PDB file of C-alpha atoms in Angstrom:
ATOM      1  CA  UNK S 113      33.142  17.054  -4.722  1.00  0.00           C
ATOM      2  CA  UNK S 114      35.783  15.009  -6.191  1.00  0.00           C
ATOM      3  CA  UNK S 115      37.032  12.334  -4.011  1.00  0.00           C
ATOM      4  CA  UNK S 116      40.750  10.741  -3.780  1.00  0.00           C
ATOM      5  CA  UNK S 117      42.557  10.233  -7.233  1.00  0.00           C
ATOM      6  CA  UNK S 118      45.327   7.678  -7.056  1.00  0.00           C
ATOM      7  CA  UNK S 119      47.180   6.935 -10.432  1.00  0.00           C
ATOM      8  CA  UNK S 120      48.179   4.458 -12.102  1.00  0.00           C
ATOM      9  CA  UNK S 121      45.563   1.888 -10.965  1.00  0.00           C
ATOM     10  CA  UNK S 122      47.301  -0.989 -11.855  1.00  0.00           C
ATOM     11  CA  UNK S 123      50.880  -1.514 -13.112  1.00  0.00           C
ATOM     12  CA  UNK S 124      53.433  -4.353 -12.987  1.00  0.00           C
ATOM     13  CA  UNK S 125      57.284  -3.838 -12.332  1.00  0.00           C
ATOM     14  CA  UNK S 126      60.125  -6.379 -12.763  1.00  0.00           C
ATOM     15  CA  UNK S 127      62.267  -6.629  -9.296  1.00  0.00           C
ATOM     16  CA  UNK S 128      64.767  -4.571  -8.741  1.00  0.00           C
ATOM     17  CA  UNK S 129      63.788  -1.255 -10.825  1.00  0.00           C
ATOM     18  CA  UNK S 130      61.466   1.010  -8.965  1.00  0.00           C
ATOM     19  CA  UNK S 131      57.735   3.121  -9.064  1.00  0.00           C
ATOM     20  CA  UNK S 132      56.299   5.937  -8.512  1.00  0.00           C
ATOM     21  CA  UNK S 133      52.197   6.474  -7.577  1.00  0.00           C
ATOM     22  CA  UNK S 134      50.902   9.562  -6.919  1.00  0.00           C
ATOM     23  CA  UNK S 135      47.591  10.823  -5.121  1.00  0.00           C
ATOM     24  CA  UNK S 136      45.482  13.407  -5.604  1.00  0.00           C
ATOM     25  CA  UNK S 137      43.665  14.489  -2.427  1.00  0.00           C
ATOM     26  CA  UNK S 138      40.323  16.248  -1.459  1.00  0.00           C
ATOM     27  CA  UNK S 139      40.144  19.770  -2.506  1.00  0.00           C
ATOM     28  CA  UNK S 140      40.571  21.351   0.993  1.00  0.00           C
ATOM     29  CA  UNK S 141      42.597  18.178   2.660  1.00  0.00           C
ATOM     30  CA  UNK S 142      46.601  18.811   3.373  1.00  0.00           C
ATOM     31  CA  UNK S 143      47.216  15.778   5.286  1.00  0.00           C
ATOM     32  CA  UNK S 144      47.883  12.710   2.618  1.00  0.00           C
ATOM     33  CA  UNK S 145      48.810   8.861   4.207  1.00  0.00           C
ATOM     34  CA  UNK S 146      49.746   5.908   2.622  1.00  0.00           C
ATOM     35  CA  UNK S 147      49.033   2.327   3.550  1.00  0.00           C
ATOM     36  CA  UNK S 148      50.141  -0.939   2.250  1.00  0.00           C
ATOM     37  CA  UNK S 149      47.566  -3.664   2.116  1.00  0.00           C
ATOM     38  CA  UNK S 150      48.212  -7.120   1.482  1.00  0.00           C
ATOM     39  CA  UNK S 151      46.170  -9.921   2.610  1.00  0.00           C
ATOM     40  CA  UNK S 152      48.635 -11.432   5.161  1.00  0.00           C
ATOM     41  CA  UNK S 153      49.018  -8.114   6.810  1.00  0.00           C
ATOM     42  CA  UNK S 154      46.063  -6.086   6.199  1.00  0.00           C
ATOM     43  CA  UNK S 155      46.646  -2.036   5.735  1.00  0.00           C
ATOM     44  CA  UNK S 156      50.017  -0.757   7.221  1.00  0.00           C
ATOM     45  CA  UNK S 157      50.591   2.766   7.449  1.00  0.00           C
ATOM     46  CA  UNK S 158      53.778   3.849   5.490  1.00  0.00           C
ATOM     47  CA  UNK S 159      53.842   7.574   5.821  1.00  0.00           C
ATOM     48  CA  UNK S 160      51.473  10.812   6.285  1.00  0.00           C
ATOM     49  CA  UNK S 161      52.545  14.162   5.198  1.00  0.00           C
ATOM     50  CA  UNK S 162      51.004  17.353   6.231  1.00  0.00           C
ATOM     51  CA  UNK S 163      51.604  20.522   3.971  1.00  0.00           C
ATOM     52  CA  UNK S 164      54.590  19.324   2.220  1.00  0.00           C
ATOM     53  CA  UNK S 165      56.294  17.662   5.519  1.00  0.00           C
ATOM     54  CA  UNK S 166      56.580  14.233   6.548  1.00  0.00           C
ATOM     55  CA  UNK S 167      54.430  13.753   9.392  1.00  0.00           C
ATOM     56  CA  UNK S 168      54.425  10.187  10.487  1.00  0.00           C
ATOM     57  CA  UNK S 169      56.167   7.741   9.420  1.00  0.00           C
ATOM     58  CA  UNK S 170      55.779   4.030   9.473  1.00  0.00           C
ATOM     59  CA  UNK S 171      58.157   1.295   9.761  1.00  0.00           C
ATOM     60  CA  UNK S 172      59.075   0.433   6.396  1.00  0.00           C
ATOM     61  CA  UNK S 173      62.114   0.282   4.442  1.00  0.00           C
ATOM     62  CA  UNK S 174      64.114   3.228   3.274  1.00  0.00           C
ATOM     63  CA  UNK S 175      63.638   2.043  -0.285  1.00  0.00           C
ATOM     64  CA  UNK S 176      60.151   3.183   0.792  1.00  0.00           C
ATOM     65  CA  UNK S 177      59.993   7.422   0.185  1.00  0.00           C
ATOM     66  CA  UNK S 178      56.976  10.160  -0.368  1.00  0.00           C
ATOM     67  CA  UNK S 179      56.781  13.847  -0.901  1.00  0.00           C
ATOM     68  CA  UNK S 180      53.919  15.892  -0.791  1.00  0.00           C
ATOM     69  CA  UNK S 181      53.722  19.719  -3.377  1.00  0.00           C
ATOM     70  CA  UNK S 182      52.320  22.465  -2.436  1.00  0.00           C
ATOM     71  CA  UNK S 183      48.813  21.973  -3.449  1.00  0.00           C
ATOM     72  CA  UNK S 184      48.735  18.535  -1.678  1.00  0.00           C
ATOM     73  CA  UNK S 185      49.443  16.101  -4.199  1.00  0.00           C
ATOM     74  CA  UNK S 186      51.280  13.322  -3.027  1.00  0.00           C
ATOM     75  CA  UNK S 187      54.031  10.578  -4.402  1.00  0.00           C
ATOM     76  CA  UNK S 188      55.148   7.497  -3.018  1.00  0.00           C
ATOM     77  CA  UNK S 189      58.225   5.856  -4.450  1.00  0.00           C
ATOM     78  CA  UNK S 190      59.510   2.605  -3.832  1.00  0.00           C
ATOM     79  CA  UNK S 191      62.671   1.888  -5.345  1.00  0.00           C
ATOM     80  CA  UNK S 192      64.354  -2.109  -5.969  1.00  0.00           C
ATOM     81  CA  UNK S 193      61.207  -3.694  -5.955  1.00  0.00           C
ATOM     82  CA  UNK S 194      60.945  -6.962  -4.207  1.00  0.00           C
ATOM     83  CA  UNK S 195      58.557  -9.588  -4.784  1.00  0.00           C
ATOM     84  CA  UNK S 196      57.356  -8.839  -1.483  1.00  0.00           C
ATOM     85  CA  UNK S 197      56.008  -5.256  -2.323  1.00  0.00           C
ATOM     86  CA  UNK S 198      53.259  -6.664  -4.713  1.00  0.00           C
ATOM     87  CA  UNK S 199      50.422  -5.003  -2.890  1.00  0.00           C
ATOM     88  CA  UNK S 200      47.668  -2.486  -2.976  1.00  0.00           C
ATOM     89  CA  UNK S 201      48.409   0.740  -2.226  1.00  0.00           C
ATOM     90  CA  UNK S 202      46.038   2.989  -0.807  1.00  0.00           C
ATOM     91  CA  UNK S 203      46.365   6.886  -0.360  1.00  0.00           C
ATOM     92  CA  UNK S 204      43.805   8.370   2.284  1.00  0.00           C
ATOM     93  CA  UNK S 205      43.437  12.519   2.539  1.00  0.00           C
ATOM     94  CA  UNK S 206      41.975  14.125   5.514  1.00  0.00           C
ATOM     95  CA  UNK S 207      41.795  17.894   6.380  1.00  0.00           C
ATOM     96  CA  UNK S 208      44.695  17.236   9.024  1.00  0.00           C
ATOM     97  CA  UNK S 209      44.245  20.068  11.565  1.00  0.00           C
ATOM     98  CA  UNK S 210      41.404  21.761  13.406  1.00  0.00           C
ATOM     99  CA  UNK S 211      38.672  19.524  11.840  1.00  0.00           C
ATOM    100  CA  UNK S 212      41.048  16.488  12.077  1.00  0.00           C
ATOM    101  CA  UNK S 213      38.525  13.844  13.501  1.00  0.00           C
ATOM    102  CA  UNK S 214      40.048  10.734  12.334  1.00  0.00           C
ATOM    103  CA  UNK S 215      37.945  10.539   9.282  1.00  0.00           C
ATOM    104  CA  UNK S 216      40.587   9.313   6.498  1.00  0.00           C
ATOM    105  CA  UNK S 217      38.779   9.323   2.957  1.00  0.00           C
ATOM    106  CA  UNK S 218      40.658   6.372   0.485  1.00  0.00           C
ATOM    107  CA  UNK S 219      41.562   6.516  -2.820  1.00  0.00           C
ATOM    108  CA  UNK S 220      40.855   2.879  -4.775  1.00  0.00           C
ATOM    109  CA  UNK S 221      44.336   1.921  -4.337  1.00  0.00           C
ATOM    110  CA  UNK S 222      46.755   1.399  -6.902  1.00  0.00           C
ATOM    111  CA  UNK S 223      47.677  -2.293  -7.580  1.00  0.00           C
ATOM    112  CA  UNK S 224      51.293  -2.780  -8.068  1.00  0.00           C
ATOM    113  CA  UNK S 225      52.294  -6.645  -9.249  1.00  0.00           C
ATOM    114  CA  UNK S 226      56.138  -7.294  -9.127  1.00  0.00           C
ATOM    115  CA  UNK S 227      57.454 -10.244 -11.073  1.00  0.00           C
TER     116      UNK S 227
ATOM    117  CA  UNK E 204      53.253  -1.666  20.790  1.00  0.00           C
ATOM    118  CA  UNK E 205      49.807  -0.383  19.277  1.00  0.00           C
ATOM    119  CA  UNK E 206      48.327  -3.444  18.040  1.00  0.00           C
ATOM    120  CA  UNK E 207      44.742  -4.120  17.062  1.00  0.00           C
ATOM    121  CA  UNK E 208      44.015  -7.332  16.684  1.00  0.00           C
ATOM    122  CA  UNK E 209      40.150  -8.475  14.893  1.00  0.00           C
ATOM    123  CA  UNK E 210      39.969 -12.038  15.650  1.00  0.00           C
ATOM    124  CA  UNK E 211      37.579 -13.231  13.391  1.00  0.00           C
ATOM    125  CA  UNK E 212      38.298 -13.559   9.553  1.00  0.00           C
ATOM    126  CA  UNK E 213      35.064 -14.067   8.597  1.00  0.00           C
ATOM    127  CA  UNK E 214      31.231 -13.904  10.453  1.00  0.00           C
ATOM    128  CA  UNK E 215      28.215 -14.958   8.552  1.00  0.00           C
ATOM    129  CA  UNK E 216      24.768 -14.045  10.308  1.00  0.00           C
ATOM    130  CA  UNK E 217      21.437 -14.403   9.681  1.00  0.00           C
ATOM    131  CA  UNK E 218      19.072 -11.162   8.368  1.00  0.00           C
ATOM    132  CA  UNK E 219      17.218 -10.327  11.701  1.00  0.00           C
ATOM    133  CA  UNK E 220      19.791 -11.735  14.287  1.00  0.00           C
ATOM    134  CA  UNK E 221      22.443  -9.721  16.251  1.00  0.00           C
ATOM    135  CA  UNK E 222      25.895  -9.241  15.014  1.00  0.00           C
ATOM    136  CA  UNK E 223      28.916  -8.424  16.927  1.00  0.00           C
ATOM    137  CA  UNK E 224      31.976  -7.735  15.492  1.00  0.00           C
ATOM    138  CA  UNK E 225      35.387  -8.458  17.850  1.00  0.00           C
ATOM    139  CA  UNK E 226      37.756  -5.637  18.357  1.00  0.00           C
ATOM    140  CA  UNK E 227      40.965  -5.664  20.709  1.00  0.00           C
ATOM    141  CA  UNK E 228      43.855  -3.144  21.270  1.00  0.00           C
ATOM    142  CA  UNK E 229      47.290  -2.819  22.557  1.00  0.00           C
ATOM    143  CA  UNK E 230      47.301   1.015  24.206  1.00  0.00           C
ATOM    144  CA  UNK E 231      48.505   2.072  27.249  1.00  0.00           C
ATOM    145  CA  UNK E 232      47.150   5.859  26.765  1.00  0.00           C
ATOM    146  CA  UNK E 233      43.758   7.048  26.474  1.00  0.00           C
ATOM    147  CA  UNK E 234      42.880   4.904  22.865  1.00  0.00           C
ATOM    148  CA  UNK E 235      40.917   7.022  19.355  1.00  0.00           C
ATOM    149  CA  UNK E 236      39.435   3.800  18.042  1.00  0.00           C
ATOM    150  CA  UNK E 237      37.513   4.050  14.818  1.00  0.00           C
ATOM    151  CA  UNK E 238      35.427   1.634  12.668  1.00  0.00           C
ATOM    152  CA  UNK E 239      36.050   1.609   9.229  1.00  0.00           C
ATOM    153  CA  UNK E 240      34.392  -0.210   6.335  1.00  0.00           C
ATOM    154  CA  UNK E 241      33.993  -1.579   2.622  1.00  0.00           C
ATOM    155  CA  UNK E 242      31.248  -2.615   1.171  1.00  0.00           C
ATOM    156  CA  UNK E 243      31.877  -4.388  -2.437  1.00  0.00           C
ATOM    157  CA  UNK E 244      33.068  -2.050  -4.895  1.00  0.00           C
ATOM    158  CA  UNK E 245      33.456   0.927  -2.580  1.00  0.00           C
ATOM    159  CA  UNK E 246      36.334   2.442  -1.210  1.00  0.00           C
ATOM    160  CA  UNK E 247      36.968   1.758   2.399  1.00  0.00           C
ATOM    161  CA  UNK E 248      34.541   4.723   4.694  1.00  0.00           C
ATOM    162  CA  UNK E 249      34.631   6.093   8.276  1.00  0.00           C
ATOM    163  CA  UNK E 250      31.862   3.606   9.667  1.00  0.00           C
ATOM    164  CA  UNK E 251      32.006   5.590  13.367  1.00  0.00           C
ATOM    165  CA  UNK E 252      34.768   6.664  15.997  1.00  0.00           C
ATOM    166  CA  UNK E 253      34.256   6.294  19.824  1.00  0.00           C
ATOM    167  CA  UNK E 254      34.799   9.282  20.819  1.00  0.00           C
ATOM    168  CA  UNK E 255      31.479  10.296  18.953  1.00  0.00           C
ATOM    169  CA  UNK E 256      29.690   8.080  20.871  1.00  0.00           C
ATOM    170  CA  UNK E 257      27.420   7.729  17.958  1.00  0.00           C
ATOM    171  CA  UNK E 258      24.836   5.153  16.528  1.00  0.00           C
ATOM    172  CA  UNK E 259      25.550   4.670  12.302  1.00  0.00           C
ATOM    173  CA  UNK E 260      23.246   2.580  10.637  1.00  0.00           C
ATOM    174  CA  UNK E 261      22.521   1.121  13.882  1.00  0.00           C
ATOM    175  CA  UNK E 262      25.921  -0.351  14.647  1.00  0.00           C
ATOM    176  CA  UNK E 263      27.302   1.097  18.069  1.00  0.00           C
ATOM    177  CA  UNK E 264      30.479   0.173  19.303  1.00  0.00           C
ATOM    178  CA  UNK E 265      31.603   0.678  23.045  1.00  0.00           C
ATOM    179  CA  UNK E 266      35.214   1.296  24.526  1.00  0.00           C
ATOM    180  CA  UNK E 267      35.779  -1.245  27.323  1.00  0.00           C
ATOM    181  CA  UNK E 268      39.545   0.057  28.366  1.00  0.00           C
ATOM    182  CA  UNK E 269      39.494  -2.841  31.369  1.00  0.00           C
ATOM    183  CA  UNK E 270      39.143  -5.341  28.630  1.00  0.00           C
ATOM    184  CA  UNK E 271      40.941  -3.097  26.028  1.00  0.00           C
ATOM    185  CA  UNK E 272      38.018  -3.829  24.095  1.00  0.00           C
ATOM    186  CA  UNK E 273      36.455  -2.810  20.749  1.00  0.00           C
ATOM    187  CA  UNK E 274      33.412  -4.140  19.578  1.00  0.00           C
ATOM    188  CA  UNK E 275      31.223  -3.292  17.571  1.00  0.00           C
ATOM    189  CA  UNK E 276      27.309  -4.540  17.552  1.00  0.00           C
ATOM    190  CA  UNK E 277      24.038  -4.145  15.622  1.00  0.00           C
ATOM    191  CA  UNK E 278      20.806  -5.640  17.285  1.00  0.00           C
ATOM    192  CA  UNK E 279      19.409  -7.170  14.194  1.00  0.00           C
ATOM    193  CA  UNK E 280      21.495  -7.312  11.073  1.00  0.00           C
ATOM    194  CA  UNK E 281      20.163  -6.431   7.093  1.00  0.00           C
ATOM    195  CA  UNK E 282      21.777  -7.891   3.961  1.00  0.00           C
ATOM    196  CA  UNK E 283      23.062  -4.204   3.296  1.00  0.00           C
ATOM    197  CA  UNK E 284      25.731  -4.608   6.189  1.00  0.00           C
ATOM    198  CA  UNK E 285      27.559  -7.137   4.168  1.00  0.00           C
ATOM    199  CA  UNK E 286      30.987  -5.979   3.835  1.00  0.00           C
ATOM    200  CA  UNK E 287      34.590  -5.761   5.078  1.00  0.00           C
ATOM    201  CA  UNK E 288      34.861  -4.056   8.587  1.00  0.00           C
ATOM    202  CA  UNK E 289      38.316  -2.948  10.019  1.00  0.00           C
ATOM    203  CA  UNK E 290      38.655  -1.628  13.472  1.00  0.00           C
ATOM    204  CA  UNK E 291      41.162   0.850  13.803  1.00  0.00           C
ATOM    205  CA  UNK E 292      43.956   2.900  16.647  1.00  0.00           C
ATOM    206  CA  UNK E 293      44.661   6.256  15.943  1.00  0.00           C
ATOM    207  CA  UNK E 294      48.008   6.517  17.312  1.00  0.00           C
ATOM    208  CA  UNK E 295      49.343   9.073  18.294  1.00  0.00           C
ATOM    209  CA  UNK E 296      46.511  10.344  19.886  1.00  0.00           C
ATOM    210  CA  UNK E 297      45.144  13.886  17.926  1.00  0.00           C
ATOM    211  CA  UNK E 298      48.094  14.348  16.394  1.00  0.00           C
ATOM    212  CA  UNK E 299      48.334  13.350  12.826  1.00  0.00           C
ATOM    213  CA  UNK E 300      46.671  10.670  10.733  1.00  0.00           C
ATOM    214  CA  UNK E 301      48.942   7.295  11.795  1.00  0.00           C
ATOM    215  CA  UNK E 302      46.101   4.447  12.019  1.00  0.00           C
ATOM    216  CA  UNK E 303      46.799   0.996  13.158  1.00  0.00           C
ATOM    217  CA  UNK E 304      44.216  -1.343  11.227  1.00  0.00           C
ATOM    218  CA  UNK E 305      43.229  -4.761  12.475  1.00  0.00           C
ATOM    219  CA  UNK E 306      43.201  -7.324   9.326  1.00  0.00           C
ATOM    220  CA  UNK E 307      39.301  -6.863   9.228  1.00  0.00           C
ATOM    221  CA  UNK E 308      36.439  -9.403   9.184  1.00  0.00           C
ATOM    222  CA  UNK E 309      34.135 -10.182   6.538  1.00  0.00           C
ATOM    223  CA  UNK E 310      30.756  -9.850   7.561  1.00  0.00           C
ATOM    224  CA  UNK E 311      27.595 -12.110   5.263  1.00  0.00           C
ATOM    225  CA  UNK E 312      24.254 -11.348   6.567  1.00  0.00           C
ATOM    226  CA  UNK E 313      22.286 -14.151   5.192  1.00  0.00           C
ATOM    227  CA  UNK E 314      18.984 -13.831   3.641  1.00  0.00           C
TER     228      UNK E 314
END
């Protein structure tokens, strides 16, 4: 089966205007997460949503925002980028109820560069 | 606060010897720790999760809640294990996907 799809793989943004990456899930998975990973911090959890609602939520920013449709698809949006948001993203899917044993499955990330 | 905390940045080894990979936590419920890893050019996988109890390519890892503990250990290591390992808190516990990653260590098993 397919696995994770994250989009755009790689872009670069200019402080101050804002992105939008999106993740395509596991046929079958409704819970979506989101980590940050840079390599001072390692992978920080930014948000999970679980059909359509936000489930967790991590302690970032409110410029930091996601919404997930109704066939799981997820978006993350950060909006005024700072220099200190170049990172990789990295979207992880997961079935998210009855079957939800901790395994996440990852997307490759998508690598945003802010100049 | 959950906190996991990897100590080591990077471990080299020798092919053949034991490897043990550090692994602490800040909980003061019942811990879901998980291994994950990445080998070069993979995404990051589910290596194992404690409450499995399981043996995955012959790593084992063992909850020690006195010493809030973590590790994870293979009796002889093989090139193959090269790669990034994170240990991970599940938090809050069965509810959700919210991990807490450590900031991994890179494993080399030398030839």
């Amino acid at each position: 089966k397919a696995g994770v799809t994250q989009t755009p793989r790689y872009l670069i943004k200019t402080r101050g205007q804002q992105v939008t990456l999106s993740c395509s899930p596991i046929s079958g998975h409704r819970s979506v997460s989101w980590y940050q990973q840079t390599p001072g911090q390692g992978l920080q959890f930014l948000f999970e949503y679980f059909s359509e609602t936000q489930r967790n939520k991590g302690n970032f920013p409110g410029r930091f925002s996601g919404r997930q449709f109704s066939n799981s698809r997820s978006e993350m949006n950060v909006s005024t980028l700072e220099l200190g948001d170049s990172a990789l993203y990295l979207c992880a899917s997961s079935f998210g109820q009855g079957k939800n044993t901790g395994e996440l499955f990852f997307g490759e990330g998508s690598r945003l560069t802010v100049l | 606060a959950q906190r996991v905390t990897q100590p080591e940045k990077l471990l080299s080894v020798f092919k053949g010897a034991p490897v043990e990979l550090k692994c602490n936590y800040s909980y003061s419920g019942s811990p879901e720790l998980f291994w994950y890893v990445q080998y070069s050019r993979q995404r990051l996988q589910l290596l194992l999760r404690h409450i499995s109890r399981e043996s995955i390519k012959g790593f084992t890892a063992d909850l020690n809640k006195g010493e809030t503990s973590f590790h994870l250990k293979k009796p002889f290591a093989q090139e193959e294990d090269s790669a990034m390992y994170y240990c991970a808190l599940r938090f809050p516990p069965n509810t959700g996907n919210q991990f807490y990653f450590g900031t991994g260590t890179s494993l080399t098993v030398i030839p």
